[in-house]
Short mmCIF file of C-alpha atoms and ligand atoms in Angstrom, two decimals:
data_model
loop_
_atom_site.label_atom_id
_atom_site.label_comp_id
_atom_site.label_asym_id
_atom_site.label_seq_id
_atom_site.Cartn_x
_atom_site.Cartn_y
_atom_site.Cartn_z
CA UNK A 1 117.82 92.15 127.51
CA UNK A 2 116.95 93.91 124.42
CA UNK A 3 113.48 95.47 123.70
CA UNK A 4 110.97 94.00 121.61
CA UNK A 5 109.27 95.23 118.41
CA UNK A 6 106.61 93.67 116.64
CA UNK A 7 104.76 95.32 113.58
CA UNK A 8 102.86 93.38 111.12
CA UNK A 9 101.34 93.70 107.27
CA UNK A 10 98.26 92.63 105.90
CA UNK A 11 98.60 89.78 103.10
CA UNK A 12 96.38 91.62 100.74
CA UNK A 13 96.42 93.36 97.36
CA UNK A 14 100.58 94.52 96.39
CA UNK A 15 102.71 96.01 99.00
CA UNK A 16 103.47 99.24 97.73
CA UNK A 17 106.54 101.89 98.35
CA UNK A 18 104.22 103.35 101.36
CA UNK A 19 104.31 100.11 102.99
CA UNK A 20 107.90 99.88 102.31
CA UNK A 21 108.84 103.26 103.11
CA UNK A 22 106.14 104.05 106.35
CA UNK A 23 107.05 100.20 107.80
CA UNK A 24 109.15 97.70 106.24
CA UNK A 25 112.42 100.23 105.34
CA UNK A 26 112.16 101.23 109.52
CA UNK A 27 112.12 97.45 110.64
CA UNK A 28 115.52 96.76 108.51
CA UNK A 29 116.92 99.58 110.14
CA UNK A 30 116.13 98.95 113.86
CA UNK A 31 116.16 94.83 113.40
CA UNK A 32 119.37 95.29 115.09
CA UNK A 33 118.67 97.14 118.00
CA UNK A 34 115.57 94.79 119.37
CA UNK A 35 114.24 91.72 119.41
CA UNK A 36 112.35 91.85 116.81
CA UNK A 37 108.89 90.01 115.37
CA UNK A 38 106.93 90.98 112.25
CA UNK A 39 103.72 89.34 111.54
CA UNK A 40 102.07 88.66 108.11
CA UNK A 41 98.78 89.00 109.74
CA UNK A 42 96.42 86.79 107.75
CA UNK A 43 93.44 87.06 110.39
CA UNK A 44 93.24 90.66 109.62
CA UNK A 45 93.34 90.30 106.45
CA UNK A 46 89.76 88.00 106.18
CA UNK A 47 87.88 90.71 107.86
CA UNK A 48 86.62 91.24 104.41
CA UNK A 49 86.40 88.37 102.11
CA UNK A 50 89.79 86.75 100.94
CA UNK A 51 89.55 84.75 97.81
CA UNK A 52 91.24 81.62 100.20
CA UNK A 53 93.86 80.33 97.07
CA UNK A 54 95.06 84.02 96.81
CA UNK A 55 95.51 84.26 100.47
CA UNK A 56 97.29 81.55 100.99
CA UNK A 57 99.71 82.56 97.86
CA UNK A 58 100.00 86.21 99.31
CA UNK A 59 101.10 85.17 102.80
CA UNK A 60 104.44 83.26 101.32
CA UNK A 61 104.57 86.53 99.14
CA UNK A 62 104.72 89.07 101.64
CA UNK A 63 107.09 87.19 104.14
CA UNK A 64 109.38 86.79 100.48
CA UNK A 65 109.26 90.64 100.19
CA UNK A 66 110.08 90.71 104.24
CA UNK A 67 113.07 89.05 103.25
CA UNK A 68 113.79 90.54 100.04
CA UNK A 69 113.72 94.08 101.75
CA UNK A 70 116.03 93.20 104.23
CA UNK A 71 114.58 91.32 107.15
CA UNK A 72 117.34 89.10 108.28
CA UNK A 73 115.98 85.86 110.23
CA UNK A 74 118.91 84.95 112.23
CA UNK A 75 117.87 88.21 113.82
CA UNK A 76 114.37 89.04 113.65
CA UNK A 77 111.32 86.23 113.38
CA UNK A 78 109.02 86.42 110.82
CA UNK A 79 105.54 84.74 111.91
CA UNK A 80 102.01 84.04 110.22
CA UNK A 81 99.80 85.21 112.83
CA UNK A 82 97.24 82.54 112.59
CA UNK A 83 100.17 79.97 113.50
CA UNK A 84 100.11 81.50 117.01
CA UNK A 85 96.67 81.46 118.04
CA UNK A 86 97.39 82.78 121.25
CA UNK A 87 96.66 85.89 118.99
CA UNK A 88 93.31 85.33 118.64
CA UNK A 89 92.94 84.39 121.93
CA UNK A 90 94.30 87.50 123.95
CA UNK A 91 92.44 89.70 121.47
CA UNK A 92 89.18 87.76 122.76
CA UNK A 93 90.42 88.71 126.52
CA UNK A 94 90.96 92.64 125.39
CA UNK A 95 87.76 92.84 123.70
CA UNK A 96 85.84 91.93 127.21
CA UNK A 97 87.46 95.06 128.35
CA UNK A 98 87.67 97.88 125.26
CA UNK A 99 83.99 99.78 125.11
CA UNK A 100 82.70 99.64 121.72
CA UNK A 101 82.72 103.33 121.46
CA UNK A 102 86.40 103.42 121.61
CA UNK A 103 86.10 101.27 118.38
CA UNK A 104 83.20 102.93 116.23
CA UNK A 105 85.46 106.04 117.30
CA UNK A 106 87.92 104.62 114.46
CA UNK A 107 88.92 106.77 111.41
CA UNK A 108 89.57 103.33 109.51
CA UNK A 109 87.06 101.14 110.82
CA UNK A 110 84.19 104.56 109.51
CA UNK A 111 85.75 104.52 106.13
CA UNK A 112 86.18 100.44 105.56
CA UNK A 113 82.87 99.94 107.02
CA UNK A 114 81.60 102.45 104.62
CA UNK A 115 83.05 100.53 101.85
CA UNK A 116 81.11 96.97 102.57
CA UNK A 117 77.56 96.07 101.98
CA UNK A 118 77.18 94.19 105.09
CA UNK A 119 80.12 95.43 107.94
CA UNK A 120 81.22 91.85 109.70
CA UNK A 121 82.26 92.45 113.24
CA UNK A 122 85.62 91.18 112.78
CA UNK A 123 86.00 95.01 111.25
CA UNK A 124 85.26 97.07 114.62
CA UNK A 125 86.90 94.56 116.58
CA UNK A 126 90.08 94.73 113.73
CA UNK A 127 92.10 97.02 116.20
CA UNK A 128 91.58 94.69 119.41
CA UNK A 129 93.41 92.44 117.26
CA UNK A 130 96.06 94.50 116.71
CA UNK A 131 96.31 95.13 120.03
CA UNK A 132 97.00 91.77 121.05
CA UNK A 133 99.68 90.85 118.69
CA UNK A 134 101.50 93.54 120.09
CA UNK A 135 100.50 92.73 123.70
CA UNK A 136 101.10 88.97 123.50
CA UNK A 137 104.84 89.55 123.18
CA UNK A 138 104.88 92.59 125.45
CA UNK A 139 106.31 94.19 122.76
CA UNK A 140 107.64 98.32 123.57
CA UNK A 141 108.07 99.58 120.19
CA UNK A 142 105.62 99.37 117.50
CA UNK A 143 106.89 100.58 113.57
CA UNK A 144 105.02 102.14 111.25
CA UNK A 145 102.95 104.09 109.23
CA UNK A 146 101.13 107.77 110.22
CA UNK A 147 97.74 105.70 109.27
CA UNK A 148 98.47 103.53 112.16
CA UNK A 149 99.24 105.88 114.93
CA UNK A 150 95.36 106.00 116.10
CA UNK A 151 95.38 102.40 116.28
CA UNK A 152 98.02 102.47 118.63
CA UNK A 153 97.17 104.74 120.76
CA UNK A 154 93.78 102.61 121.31
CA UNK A 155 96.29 99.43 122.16
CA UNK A 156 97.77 102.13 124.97
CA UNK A 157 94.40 102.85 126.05
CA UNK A 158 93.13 99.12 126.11
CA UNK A 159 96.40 97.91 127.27
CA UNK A 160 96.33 100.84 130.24
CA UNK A 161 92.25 99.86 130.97
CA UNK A 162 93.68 96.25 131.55
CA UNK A 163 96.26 96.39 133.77
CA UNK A 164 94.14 99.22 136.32
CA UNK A 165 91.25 96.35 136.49
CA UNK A 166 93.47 93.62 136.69
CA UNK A 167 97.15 94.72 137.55
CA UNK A 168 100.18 95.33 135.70
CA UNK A 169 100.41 93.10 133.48
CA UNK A 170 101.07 94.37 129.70
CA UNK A 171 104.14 96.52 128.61
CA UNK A 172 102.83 99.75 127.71
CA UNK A 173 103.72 99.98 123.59
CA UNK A 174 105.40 103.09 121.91
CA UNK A 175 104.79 104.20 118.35
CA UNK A 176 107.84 105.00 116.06
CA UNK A 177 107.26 106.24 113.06
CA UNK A 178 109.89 106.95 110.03
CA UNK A 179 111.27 110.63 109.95
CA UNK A 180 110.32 110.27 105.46
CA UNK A 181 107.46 108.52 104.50
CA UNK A 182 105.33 107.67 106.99
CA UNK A 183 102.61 108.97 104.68
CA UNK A 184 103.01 108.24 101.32
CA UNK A 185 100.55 109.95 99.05
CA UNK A 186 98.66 108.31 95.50
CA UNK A 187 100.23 109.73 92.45
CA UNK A 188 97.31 110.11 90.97
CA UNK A 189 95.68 111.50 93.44
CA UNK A 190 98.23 113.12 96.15
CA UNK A 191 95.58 114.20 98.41
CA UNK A 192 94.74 110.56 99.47
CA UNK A 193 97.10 108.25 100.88
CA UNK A 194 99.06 105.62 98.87
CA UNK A 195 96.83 102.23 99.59
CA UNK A 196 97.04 98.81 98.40
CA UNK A 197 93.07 98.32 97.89
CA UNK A 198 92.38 101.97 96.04
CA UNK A 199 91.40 101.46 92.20
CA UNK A 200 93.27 102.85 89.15
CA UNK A 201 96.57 101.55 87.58
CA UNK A 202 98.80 105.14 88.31
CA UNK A 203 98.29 105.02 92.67
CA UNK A 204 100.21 103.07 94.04
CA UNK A 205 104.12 101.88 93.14
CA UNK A 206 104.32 97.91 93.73
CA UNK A 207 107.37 96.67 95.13
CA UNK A 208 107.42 94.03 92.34
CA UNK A 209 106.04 96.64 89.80
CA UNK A 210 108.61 96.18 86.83
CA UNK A 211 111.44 99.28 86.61
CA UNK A 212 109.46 100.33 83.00
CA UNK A 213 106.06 100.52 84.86
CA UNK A 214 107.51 102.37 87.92
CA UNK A 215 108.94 105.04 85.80
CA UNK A 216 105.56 105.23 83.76
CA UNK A 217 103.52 106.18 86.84
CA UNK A 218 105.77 108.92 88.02
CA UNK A 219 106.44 110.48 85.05
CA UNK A 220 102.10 110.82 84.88
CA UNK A 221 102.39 111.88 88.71
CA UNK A 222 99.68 114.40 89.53
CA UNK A 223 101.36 117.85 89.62
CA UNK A 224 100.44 121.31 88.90
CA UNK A 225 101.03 123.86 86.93
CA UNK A 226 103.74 125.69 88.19
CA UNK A 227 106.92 125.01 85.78
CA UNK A 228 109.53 124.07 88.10
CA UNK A 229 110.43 123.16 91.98
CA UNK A 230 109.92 126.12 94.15
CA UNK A 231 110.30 125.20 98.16
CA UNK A 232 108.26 128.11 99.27
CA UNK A 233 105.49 126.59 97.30
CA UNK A 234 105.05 122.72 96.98
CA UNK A 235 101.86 121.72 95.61
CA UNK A 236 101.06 117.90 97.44
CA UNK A 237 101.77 116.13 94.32
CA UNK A 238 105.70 117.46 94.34
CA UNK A 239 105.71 117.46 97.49
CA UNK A 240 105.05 113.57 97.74
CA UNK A 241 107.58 113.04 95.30
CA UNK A 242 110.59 115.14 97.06
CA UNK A 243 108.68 112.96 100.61
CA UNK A 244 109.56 109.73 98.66
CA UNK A 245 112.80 110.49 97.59
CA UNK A 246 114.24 111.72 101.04
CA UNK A 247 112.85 108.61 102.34
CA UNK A 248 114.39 106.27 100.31
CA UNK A 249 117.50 108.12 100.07
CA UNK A 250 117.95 109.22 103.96
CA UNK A 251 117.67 112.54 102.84
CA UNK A 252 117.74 116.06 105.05
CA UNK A 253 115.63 119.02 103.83
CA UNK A 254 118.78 120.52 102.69
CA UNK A 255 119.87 117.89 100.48
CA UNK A 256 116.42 117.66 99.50
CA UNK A 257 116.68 121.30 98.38
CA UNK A 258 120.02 121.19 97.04
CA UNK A 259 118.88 118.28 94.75
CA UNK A 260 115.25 119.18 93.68
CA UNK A 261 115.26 123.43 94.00
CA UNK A 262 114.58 124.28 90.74
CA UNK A 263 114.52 121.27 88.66
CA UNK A 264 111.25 121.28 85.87
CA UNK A 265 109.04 119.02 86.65
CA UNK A 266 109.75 116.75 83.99
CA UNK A 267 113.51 116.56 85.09
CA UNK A 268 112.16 116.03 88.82
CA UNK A 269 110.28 112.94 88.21
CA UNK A 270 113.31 111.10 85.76
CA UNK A 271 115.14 111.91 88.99
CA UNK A 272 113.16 110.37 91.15
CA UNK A 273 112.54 107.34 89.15
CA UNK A 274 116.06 106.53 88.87
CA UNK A 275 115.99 106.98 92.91
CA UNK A 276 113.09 104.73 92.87
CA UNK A 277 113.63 102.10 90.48
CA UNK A 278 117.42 101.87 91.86
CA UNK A 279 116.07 100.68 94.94
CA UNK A 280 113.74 98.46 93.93
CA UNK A 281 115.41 96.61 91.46
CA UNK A 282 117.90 94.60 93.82
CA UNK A 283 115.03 93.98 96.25
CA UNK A 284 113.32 92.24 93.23
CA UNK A 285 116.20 90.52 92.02
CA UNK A 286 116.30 89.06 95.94
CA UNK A 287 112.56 88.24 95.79
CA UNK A 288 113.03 86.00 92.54
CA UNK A 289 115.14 84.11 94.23
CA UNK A 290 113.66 83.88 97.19
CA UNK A 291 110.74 82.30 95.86
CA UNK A 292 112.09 79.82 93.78
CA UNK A 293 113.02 78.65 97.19
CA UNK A 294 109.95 77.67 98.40
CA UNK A 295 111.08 75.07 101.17
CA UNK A 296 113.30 77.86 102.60
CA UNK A 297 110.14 80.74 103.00
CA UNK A 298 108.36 77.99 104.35
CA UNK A 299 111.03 77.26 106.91
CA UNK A 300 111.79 80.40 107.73
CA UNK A 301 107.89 80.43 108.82
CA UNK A 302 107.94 77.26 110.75
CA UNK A 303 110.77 78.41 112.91
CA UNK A 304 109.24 81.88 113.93
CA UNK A 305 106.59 80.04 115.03
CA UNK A 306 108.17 77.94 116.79
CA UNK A 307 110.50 80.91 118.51
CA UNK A 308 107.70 82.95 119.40
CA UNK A 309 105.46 80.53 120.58
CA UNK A 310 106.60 80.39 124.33
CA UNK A 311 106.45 84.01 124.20
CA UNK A 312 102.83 84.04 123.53
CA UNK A 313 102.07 81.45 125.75
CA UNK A 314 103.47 83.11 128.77
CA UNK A 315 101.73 86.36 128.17
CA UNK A 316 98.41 84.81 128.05
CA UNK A 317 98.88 82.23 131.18
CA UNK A 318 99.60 85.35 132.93
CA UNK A 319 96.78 87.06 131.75
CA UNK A 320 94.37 84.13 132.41
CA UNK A 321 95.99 84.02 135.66
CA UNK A 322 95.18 87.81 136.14
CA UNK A 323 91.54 87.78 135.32
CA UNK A 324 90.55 84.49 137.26
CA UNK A 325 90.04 82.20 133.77
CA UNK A 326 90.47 78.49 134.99
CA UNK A 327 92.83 76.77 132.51
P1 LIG B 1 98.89 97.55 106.38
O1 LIG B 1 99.02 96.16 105.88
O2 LIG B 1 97.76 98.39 105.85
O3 LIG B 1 100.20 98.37 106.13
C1 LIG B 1 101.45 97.88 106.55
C2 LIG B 1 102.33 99.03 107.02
O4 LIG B 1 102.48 99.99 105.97
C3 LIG B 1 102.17 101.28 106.46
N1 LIG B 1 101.56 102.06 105.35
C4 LIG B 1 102.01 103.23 104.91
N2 LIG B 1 103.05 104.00 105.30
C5 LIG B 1 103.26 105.16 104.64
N3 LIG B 1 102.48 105.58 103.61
C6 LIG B 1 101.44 104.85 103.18
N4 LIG B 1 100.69 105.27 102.16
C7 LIG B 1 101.16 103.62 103.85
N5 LIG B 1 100.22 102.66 103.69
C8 LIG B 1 100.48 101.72 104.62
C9 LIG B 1 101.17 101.06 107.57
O5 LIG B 1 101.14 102.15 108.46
C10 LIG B 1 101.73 99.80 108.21
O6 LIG B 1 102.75 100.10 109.12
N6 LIG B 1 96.70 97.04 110.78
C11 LIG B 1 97.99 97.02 110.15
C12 LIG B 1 98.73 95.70 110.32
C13 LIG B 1 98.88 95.25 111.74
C14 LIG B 1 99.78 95.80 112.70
C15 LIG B 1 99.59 95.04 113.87
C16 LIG B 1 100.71 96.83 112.65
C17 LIG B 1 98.20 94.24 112.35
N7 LIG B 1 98.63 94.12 113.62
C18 LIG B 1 100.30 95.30 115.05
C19 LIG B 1 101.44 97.09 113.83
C20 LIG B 1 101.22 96.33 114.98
C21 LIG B 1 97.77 97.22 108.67
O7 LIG B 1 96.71 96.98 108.13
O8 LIG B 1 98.85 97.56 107.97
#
């Protein structure tokens, strides 16, 4: 039997090249090699307020840009994670056994709780969550991005809390991250990561951004003042650029070096927009078409549900079973 994966993506704001290149780009390439279930996860997402209509339209968007990017559904299942609420439910389980100090502890929850006027508690308990849709399907490898890798290492530590109280019950889940990418820097501001909520029209790199606007952001990338590429001294704005092209490209330091050593700036960043745009045009092209499908997203949808379903059923009998719960 082949391993499982799961990894999910909020349905807010535009996915970016971060979420492409830290996640998405990684699940394509190991789809193969596991069984493997990616979440839209929608109940995440309302832990601060969702305009509902834009929700709703953003869910069938992001599971189009699953498929666009290369998520094949004969082998992988897409799912909505508020269609299996067996989600919700285990997560309620693993909070009655995660200390809340283990969740204030978060880097994320300290700077989105920062952000909100009032902080609802869906935010602290936001990594239980995550914890139990990778628990409910016993999943053992978990792709993604750096900014994830404390979350998961919480879902180890909840996960390993569980089973000494109650038993082995829960796979214990690893982290993989991509060797390129997994921390894709603004391009405005290269010293903060790439993220789909920050403010200001040159961040971030949409995967639907049109090939024209792409190019326009690079070419205004943040910099410095140095003429030309010099290895032995990157400044973080280059240095995110030469990170984004290896990642897309599959791309070795050397061939990094070989391509970029040298190059003035300006000739840099037409290079990697044409690496950048290339990619993303035939992922758009896919997308269109995709959603002037509608019935088949939605399909697609109803069926992972309805494959993953027994999954998440069985986990949480067991665990029911494990801590004495009647039903
Ligand atoms: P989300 O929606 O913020 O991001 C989705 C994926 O994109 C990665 N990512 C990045 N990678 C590289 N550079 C960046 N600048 C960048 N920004 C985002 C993230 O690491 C992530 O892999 N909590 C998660 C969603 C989630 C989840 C899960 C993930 C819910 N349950 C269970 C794994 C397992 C999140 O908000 O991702």
């Amino acid at each position: 039997m082949k391993a499982r994966v799961f990894s999910g993506v909020q349905p807010t704001g535009n996915l970016h090249i971060g979420n492409y290149l830290g996640a998405l780009k990684n699940w394509v390439e190991i789809q193969g090699n596991y069984e493997s279930i990616f979440g839209i996860v929608d109940l995440h997402a309302v832990t601060v307020y969702q305009e509902p209509a834009e929700l709703r339209a953003k869910i069938l968007e992001t599971a189009a840009l699953f498929l666009a990017a290369g998520i094949d559904p004969k082998h992988s299942t897409i799912v909505v994670q508020s269609s299996v609420p067996e989600h919700a439910e285990l997560a309620w389980m693993l909070t009655c056994v995660t200390p809340v100090g283990w969740l204030e502890r978060m880097t994320q929850y300290k700077a989105k709780s920062q952000a909100q006027e009032t902080v609802g508690d869906g935010l602290l308990q936001y990594p239980v969550l995550m914890t139990a849709d990778i628990l409910v399907y016993q999943a053992a490898v978990v792709p993604v991005g750096e900014d994830q890798a404390q979350h998961l290492e919480l879902a180890r530590d909840i996960a390993q809390r569980f089973n000494s109280l109650y038993g082995e019950t829960f796979v214990m889940p690893g982290t993989s991250l991509p060797l390129a990418g997994a921390r894709v820097m603004g391009l405005d501001d290269p010293t903060k990561k790439m993220s789909k909520s920050a403010a200001g029209s040159g961040h971030a790199i949409g995967l639907s951004d049109a090939p024209e606007v792409a190019r326009k952001k690079i070419m205004r990338a943040t910099t410095d003042s140095q003429p030309a590429v010099d290895f032995e001294n990157l400044s973080p704005g280059v240095l995110n650029l030469i990170e984004i092209s290896k990642a897309f490209m599959g791309w070795g330091s050397q061939q990094a070096n070989a391509e970029f050593s040298g190059l003035r700036y300006g000739d840099l960043k037409k290079k990697v927009a044409d690496i950048v745009v290339s990619h993303l045009e035939p992922m758009q092209k896919r997308y269109a078409e995709i959603m002037n499908e509608p019935g088949y997203l939605t399909g697609v949808l109803k069926e992972g549900a309805e494959r993953v379903s027994p999954i998440a059923k069985s986990t949480v009998q067991l665990v029911k079973e494990r801590m004495g719960l009647y039903a």
